[in-house]
PDB file of C-alpha atoms and ligand atoms in Angstrom:
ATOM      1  CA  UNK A1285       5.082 -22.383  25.286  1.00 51.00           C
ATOM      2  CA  UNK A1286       2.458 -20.526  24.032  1.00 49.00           C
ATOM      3  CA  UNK A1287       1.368 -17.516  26.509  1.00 52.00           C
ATOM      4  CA  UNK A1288      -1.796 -14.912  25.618  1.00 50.00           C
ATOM      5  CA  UNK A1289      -2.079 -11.818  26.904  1.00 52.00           C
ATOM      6  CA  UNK A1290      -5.698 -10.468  25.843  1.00 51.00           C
ATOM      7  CA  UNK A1291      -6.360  -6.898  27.160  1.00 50.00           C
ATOM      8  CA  UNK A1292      -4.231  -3.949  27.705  1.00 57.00           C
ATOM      9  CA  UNK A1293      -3.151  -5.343  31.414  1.00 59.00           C
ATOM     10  CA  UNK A1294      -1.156  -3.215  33.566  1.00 59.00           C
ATOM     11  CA  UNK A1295       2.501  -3.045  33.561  1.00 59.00           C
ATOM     12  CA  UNK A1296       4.191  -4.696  36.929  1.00 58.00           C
ATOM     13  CA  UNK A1297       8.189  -4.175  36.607  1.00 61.00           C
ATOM     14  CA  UNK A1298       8.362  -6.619  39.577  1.00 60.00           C
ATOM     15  CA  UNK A1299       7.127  -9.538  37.360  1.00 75.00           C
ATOM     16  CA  UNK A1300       9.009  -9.196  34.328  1.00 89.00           C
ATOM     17  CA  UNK A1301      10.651 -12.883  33.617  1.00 93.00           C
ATOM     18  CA  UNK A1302      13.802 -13.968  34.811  1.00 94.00           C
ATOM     19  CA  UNK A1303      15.468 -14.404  31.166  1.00 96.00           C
ATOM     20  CA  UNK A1304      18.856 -15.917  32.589  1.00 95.00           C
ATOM     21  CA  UNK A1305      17.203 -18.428  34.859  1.00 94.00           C
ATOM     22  CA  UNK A1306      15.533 -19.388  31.645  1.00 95.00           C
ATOM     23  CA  UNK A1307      17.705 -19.928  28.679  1.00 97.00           C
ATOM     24  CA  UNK A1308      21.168 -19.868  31.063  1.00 96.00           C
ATOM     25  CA  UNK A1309      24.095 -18.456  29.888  1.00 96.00           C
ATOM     26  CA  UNK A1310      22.308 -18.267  26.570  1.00 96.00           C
ATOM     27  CA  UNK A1311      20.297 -15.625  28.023  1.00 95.00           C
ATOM     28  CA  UNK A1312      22.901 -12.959  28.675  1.00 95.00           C
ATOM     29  CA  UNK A1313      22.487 -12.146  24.818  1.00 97.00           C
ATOM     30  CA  UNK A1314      18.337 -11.628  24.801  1.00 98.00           C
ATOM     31  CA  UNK A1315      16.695 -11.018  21.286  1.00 98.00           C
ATOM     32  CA  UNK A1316      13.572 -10.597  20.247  1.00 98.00           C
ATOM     33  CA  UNK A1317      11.606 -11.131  17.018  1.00 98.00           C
ATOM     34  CA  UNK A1318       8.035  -9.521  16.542  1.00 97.00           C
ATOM     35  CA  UNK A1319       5.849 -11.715  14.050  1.00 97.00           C
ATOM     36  CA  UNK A1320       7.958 -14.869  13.155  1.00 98.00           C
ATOM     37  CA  UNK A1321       5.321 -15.856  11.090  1.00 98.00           C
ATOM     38  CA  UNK A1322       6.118 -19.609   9.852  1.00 98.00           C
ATOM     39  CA  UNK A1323       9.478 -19.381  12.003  1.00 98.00           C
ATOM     40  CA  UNK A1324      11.974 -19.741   8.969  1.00 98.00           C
ATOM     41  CA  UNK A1325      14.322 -16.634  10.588  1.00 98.00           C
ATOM     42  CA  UNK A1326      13.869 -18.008  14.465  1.00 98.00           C
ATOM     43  CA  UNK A1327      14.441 -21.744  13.614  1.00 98.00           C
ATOM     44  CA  UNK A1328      18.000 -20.930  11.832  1.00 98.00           C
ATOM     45  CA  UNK A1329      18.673 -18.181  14.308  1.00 98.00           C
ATOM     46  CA  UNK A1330      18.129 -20.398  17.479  1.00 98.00           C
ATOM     47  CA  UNK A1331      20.315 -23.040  15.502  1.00 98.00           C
ATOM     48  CA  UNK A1332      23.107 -20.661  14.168  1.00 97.00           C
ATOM     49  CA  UNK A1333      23.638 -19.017  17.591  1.00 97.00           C
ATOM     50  CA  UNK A1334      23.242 -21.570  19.854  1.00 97.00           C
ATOM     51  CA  UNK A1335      24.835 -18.650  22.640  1.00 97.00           C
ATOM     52  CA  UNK A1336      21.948 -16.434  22.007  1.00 98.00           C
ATOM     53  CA  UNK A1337      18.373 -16.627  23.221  1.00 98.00           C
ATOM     54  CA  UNK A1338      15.704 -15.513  20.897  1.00 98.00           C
ATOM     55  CA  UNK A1339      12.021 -14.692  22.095  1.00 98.00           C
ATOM     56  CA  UNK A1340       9.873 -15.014  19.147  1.00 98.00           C
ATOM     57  CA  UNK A1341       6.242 -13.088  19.771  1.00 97.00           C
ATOM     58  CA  UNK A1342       3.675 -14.198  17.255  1.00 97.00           C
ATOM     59  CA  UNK A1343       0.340 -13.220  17.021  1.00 95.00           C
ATOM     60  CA  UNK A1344      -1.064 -15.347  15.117  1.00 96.00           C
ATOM     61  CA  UNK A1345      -2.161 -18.434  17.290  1.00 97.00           C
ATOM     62  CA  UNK A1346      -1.750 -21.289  15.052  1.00 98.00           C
ATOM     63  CA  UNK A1347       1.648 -19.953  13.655  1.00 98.00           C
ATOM     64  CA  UNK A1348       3.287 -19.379  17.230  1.00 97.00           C
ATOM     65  CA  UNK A1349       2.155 -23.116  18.553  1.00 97.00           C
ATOM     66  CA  UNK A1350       3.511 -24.410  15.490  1.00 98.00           C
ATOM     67  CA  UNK A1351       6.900 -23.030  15.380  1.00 98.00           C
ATOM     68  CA  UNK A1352       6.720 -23.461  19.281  1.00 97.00           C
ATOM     69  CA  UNK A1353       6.527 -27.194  18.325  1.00 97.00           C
ATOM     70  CA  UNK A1354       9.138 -27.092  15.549  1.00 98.00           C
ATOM     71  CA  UNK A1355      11.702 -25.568  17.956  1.00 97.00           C
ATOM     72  CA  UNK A1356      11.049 -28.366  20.817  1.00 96.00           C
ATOM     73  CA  UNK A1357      11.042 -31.104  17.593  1.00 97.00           C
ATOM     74  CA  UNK A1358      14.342 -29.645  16.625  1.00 97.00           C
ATOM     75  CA  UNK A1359      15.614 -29.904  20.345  1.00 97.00           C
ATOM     76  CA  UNK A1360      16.546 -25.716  20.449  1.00 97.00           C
ATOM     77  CA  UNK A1361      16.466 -24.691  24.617  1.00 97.00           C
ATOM     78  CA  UNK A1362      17.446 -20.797  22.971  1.00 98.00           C
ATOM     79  CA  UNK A1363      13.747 -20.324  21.269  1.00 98.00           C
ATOM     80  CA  UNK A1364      11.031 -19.660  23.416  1.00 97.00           C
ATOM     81  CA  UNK A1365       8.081 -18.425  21.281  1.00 97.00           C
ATOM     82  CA  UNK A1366       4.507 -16.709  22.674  1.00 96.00           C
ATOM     83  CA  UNK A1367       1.621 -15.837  21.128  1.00 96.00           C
ATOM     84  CA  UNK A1368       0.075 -12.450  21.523  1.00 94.00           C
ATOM     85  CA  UNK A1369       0.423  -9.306  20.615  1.00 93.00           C
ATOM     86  CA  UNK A1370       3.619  -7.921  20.713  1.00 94.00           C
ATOM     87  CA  UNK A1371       3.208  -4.273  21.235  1.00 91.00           C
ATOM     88  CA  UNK A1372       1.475  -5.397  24.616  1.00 92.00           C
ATOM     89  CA  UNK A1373       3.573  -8.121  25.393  1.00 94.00           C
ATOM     90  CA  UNK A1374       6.983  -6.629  24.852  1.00 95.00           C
ATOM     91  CA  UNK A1375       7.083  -4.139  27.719  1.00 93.00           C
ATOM     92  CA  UNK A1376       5.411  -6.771  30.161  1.00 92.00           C
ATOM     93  CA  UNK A1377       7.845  -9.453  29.331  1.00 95.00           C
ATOM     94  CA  UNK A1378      11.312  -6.938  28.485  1.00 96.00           C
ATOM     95  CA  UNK A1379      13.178  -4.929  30.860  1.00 96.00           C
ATOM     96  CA  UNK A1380      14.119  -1.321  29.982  1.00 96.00           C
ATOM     97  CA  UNK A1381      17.281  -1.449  27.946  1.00 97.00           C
ATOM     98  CA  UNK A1382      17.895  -5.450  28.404  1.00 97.00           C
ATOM     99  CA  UNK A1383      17.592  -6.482  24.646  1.00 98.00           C
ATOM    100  CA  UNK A1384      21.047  -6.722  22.107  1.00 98.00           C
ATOM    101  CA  UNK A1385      18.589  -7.232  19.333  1.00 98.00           C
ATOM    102  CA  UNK A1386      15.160  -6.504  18.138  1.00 98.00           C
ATOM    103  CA  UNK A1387      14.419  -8.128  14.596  1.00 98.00           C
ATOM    104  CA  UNK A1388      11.326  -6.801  12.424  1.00 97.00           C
ATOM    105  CA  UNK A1389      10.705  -8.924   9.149  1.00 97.00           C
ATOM    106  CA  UNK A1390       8.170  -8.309   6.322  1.00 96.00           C
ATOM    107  CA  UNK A1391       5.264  -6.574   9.028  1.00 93.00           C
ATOM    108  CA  UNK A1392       2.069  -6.479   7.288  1.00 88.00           C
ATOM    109  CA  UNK A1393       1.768  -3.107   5.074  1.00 75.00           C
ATOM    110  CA  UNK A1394      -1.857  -2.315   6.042  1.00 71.00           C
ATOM    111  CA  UNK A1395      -2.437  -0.680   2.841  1.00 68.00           C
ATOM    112  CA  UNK A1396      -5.415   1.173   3.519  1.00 68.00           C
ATOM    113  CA  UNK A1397      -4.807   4.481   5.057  1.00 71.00           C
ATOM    114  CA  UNK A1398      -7.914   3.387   7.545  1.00 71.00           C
ATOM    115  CA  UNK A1399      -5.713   0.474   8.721  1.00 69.00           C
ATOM    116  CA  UNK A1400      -2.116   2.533   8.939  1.00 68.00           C
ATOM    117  CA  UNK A1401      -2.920   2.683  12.741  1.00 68.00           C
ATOM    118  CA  UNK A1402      -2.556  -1.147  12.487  1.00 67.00           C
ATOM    119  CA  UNK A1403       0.979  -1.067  11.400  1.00 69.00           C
ATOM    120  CA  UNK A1404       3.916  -2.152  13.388  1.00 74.00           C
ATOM    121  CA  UNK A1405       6.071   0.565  13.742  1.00 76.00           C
ATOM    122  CA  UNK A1406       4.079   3.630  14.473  1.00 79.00           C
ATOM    123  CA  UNK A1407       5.350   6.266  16.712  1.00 80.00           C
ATOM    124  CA  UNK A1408       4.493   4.281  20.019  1.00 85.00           C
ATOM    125  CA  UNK A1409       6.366   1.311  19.145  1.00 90.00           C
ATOM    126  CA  UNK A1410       9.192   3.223  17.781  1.00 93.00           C
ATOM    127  CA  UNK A1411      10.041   4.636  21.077  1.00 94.00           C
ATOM    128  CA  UNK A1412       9.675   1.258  22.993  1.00 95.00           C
ATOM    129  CA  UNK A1413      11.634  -0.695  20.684  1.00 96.00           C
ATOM    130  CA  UNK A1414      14.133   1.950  21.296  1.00 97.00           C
ATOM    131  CA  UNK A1415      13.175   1.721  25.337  1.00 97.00           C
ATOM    132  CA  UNK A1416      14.225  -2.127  25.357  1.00 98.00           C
ATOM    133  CA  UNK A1417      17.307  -2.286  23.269  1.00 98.00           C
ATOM    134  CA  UNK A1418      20.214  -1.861  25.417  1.00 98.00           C
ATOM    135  CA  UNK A1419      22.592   0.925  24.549  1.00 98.00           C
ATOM    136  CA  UNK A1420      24.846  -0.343  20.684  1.00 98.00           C
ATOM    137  CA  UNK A1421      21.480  -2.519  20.663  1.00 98.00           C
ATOM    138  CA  UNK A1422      20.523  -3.583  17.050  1.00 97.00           C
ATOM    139  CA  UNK A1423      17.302  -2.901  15.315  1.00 97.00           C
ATOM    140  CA  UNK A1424      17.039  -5.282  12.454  1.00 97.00           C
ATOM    141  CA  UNK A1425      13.949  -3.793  10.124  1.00 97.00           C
ATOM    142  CA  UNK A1426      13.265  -5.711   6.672  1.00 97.00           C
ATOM    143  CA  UNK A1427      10.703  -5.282   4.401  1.00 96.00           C
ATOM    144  CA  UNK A1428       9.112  -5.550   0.367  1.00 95.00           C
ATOM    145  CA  UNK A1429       7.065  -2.961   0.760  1.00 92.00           C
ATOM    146  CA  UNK A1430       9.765   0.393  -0.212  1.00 93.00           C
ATOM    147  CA  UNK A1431       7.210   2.812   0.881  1.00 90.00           C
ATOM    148  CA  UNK A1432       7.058   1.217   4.673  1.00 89.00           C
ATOM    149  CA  UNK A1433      10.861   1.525   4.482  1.00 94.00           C
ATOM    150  CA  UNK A1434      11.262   5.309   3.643  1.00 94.00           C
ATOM    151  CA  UNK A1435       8.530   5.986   5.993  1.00 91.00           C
ATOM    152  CA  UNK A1436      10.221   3.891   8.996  1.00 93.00           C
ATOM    153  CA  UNK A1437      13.445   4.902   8.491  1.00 95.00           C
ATOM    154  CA  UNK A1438      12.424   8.672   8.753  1.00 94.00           C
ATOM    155  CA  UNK A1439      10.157   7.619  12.300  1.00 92.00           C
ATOM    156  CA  UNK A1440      12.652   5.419  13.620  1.00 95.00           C
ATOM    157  CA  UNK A1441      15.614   7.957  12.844  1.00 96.00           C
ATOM    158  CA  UNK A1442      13.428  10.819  14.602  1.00 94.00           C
ATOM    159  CA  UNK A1443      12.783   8.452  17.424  1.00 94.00           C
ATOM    160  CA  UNK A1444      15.996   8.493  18.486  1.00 96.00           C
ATOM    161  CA  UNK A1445      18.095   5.460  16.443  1.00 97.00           C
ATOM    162  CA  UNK A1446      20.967   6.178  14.832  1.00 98.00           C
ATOM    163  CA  UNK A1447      21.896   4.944  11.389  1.00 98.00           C
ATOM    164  CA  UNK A1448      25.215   3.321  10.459  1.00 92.00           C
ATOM    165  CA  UNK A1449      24.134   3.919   6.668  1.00 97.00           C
ATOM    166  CA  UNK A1450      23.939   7.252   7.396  1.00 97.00           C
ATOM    167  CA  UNK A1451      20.488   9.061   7.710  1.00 96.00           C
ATOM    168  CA  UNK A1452      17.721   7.980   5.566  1.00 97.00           C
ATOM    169  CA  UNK A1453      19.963   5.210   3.882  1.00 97.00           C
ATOM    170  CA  UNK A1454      19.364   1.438   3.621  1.00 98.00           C
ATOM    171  CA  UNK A1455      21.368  -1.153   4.793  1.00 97.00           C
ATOM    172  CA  UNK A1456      23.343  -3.737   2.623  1.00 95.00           C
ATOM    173  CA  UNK A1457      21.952  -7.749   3.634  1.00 91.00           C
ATOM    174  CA  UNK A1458      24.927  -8.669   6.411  1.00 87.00           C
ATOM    175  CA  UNK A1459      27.273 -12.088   4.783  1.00 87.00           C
ATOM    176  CA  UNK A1460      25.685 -13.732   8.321  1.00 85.00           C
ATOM    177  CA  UNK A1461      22.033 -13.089   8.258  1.00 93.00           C
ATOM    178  CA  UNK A1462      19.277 -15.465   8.543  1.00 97.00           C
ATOM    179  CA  UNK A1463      16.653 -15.265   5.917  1.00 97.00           C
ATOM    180  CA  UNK A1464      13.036 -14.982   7.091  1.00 98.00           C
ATOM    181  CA  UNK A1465      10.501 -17.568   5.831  1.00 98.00           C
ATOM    182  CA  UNK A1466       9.369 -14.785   3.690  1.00 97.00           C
ATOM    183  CA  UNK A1467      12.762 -13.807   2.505  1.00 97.00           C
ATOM    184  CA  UNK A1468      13.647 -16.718   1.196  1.00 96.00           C
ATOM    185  CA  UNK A1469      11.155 -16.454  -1.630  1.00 96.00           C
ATOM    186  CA  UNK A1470      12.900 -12.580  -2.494  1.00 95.00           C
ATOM    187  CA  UNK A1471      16.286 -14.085  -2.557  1.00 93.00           C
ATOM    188  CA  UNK A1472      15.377 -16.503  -4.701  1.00 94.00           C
ATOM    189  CA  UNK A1473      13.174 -14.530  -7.211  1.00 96.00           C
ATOM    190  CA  UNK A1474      15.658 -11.498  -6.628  1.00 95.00           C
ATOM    191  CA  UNK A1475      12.538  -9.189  -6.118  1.00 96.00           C
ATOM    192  CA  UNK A1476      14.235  -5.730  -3.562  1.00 96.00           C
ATOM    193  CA  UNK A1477      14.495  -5.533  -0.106  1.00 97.00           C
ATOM    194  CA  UNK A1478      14.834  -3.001   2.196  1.00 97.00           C
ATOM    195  CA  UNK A1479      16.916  -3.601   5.465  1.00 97.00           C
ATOM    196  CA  UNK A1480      17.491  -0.910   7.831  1.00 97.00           C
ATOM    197  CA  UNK A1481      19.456  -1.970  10.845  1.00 97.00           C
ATOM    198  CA  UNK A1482      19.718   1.040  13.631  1.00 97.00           C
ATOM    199  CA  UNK A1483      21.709   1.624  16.539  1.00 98.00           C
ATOM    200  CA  UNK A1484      20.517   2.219  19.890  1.00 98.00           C
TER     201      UNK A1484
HETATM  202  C1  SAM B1313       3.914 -10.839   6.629  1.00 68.64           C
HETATM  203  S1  SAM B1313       4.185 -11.889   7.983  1.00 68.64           S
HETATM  204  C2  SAM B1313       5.969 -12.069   8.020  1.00 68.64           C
HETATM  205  C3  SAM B1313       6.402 -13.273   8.817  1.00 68.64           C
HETATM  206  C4  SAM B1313       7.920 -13.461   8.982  1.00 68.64           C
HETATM  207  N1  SAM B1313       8.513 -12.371   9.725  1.00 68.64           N
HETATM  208  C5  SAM B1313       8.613 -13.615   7.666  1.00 68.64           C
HETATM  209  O1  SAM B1313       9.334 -12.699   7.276  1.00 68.64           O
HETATM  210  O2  SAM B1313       8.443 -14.662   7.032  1.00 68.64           O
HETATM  211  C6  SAM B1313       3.874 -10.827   9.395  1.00 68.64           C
HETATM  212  C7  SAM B1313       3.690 -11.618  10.674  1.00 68.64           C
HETATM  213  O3  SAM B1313       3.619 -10.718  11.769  1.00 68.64           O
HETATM  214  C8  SAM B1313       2.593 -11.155  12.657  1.00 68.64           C
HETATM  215  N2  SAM B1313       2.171  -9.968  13.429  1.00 68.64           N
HETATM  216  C9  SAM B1313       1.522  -8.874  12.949  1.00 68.64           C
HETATM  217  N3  SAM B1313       1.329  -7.968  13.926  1.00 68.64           N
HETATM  218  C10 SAM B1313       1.868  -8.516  15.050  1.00 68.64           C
HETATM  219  C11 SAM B1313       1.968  -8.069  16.412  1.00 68.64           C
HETATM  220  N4  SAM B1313       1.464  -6.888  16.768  1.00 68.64           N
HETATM  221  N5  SAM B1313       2.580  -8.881  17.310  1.00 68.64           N
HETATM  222  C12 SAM B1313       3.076 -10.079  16.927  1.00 68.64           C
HETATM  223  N6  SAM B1313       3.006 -10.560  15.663  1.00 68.64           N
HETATM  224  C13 SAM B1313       2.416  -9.789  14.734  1.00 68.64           C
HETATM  225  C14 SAM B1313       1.536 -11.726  11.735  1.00 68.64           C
HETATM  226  O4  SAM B1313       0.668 -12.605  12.409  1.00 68.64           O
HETATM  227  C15 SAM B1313       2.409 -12.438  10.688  1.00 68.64           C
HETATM  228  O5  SAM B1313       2.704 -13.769  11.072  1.00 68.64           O
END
């Protein structure tokens, strides 16, 4: 399905989606994923956890119908994936507190200190992504790019997550996680990455 969401619309509580009457029992674990990119992470996710349901929220429009297509191909009723932006979409679309998971891979850098207020995880989207987990909620933050790490880690912490590592400290790569599309290149070229995964 892909879904757009253009402007800053207001928020209406009252039509936030019905996540168990979509995905079923499936749907009593709710993740999300912010920029799936080319869908590597979602498509072994949705098929590794077939008890989970994973919203995938992908800008890019051509990326998000394509994995939106690979996911009905592969015959996976736990992926739903919309395009849009997901710093407007997430608190239109996510109850307060509803999500186990949130999972963050490879965001763009934004080099350019002109386009830091581009990045993903500023201050604002700190403290939702903290908002929707539910409380023991996971935030599952990986990136190439070791300066975006030490800076999140440091936001995130001060938002409010707490760190299993211990504060400031990276996580090891879990034995059961699913490589991103992106990661999959690291892992095989051995090039660093950083995980953080924080604790509501
Ligand atoms: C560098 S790619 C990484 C893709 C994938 N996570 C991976 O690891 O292979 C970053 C992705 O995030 C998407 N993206 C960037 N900002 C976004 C936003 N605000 N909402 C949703 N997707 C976003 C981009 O379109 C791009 O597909």
């Amino acid at each position: 399905m892909i879904f757009s969401i253009e402007d800053d619309a207001p928020i209406v509580r009252d039509l936030l989606p019905d996540w168990r009457a979509r995905f079923g029992a499936a749907g009593g674990r709710l993740e999300l994923e912010i920029g799936c990119g080319h869908g590597g992470f979602a498509l072994g996710f949705a098929r590794a956890f077939p008890d989970r349901a994973l919203v995938g929220i992908e800008q890019r429009r051509k990326f998000a119908a394509e994995l939106a297509a690979k996911g009905a191909r592969r015959g996976l009723p736990n992926l739903l994936v919309l395009n849009g932006d997901a710093r407007l979409l997430a608190p239109r679309l996510f109850a307060a507190g509803s999500l186990a998971a949130i999972h963050v891979h490879f965001p763009d850098p934004w080099w350019k200190r002109r386009h830091h207020r581009r990045r993903l995880v500023d201050d604002r989207m700190s403290a939702l992504l903290l908002g929707l987990l539910a409380p023991g909620g996971v935030l599952d933050f990986r990136t190439d790019v070791e300066r975006y790490a030490r800076e999140a880690v440091v936001r995130l912490e001060e938002a409010g997550f707490r760190n299993a590592a211990g504060p400031g400290r990276f996580a090891e790569a879990a034995p059961d996680e699913i490589p991103s599309t992106r990661e999959r290149r690291y892992l095989a070229s051995g090039e660093p990455v950083w995980r953080l995964r924080l604790l509501k």
